[in-house]
Amino acid sequence: MWKFLIKRLLLALFQITFLVIAVFFLIRLLPADPVSRFVGMNASKEAYLQAEMSLGLDRSIGKQFQGFLLGDKNSLGLISGDLGKSWVSGEEVTQEIKKFLPVTLELITLAFIFAAGISIPVGLWGAANPGGIADKGTMVYSLFAGSQPEFSWGILFIFIFFVYFGIAPGPLGRLSPLTEAPIVITGAITIDAILAGRFDILLEALWYLTLPVLTLAFVLSGPIIKMVRENLIQALQADYILYARASGISSMRVARDALRVSISPTITLIGILFGYMIGGAVLIERIFSISGIGQYSINSILAFDYPAIQGVVLTISSITLLIFLIVDILHALVDPRIKL
């Protein structure tokens, strides 16, 4: 296990290093002028040169990369864990990511918990009787849930549950505008409410997160159900399962063993979807007025905020690599045939 972890961490370090180099140089090759974005197209030459100097763009690209890694007068450098300051807000990029990242992680974590809690039992139900009504129903649902993008379902759910029936809160963020949020500890409002002992805020936060979580869970549950169903059907038809049944082993034990074998591809799928959703939930955040890392990344790209763009890409990439590492470890724990 330790040998595997060291190898994967070294590989992740190589991948992060490659991403650092690629992101830094590629965004500077874009046909865009961030200086004009800040001073305006009609600014004087003196104002333009002053802004270029303040942003550090007056230096050669090699000097800029050296400052990004090792630091300069504006930052300590990536080697010291400093991602620099945002050109838009003037705040430390690290602090801004700490502010926005927990919001997105809270949203997609709740969505995945809800989606997995529904998808795995439903997939098992469909696989128990292949070709039956339950099986056909789960197939129709899984295809229907994935037939439209998440923002389309989000708008539809707002219209149905908020506008038409009035049984869900409006897309106003994570809390009512009239409610004072608890002291920020982790950035995830549900956890902060628990730590502050404010269970009234916890219930309100869960209430306001209902529609965005339901939207993401509805879309995510489609492929998860399909994956569980198909892999479980294959596992139940395997020779060792047929032998176990012929040996008189209980149906519960057979089903548990088949699920353990078939769950590995589902874990992989959930890990891939989780990594994708960290940056891919931006439209859901936009629709439901949730200020997460997706919104922050889009705003940074539109503003040509190079330090913020670099920080977001490196953060999301690091989390994705960590998720894939966890997925590999879970594979080894779930399926003893897999050797790390």
PDB file of N, CA, C and O in Angstrom, residues 54 66 230 330 337:
ATOM      1  N   SER A  54       2.309  47.297 -13.061  1.00  0.00           N
ATOM      2  CA  SER A  54       1.698  46.862 -11.802  1.00  0.00           C
ATOM      3  C   SER A  54       1.254  45.411 -11.858  1.00  0.00           C
ATOM      4  O   SER A  54       1.252  44.708 -10.837  1.00  0.00           O
ATOM      5  N   GLN A  66       9.350  32.717 -13.502  1.00  0.00           N
ATOM      6  CA  GLN A  66      10.231  32.617 -12.341  1.00  0.00           C
ATOM      7  C   GLN A  66       9.589  33.265 -11.121  1.00  0.00           C
ATOM      8  O   GLN A  66       9.639  32.728 -10.011  1.00  0.00           O
ATOM      9  N   GLU A 230     -26.165  -2.748 -15.013  1.00  0.00           N
ATOM     10  CA  GLU A 230     -25.499  -3.566 -16.020  1.00  0.00           C
ATOM     11  C   GLU A 230     -24.394  -4.427 -15.408  1.00  0.00           C
ATOM     12  O   GLU A 230     -24.244  -5.608 -15.750  1.00  0.00           O
ATOM     13  N   LEU A 330     -10.084   2.473  -2.756  1.00  0.00           N
ATOM     14  CA  LEU A 330     -11.386   1.854  -2.511  1.00  0.00           C
ATOM     15  C   LEU A 330     -11.563   0.598  -3.351  1.00  0.00           C
ATOM     16  O   LEU A 330     -12.154  -0.390  -2.894  1.00  0.00           O
ATOM     17  N   ARG A 337      -9.401  -8.972  -5.571  1.00  0.00           N
ATOM     18  CA  ARG A 337      -8.657  -9.406  -6.758  1.00  0.00           C
ATOM     19  C   ARG A 337      -7.719  -8.321  -7.249  1.00  0.00           C
ATOM     20  O   ARG A 337      -6.788  -8.589  -8.013  1.00  0.00           O
TER      21      ARG A 337
END
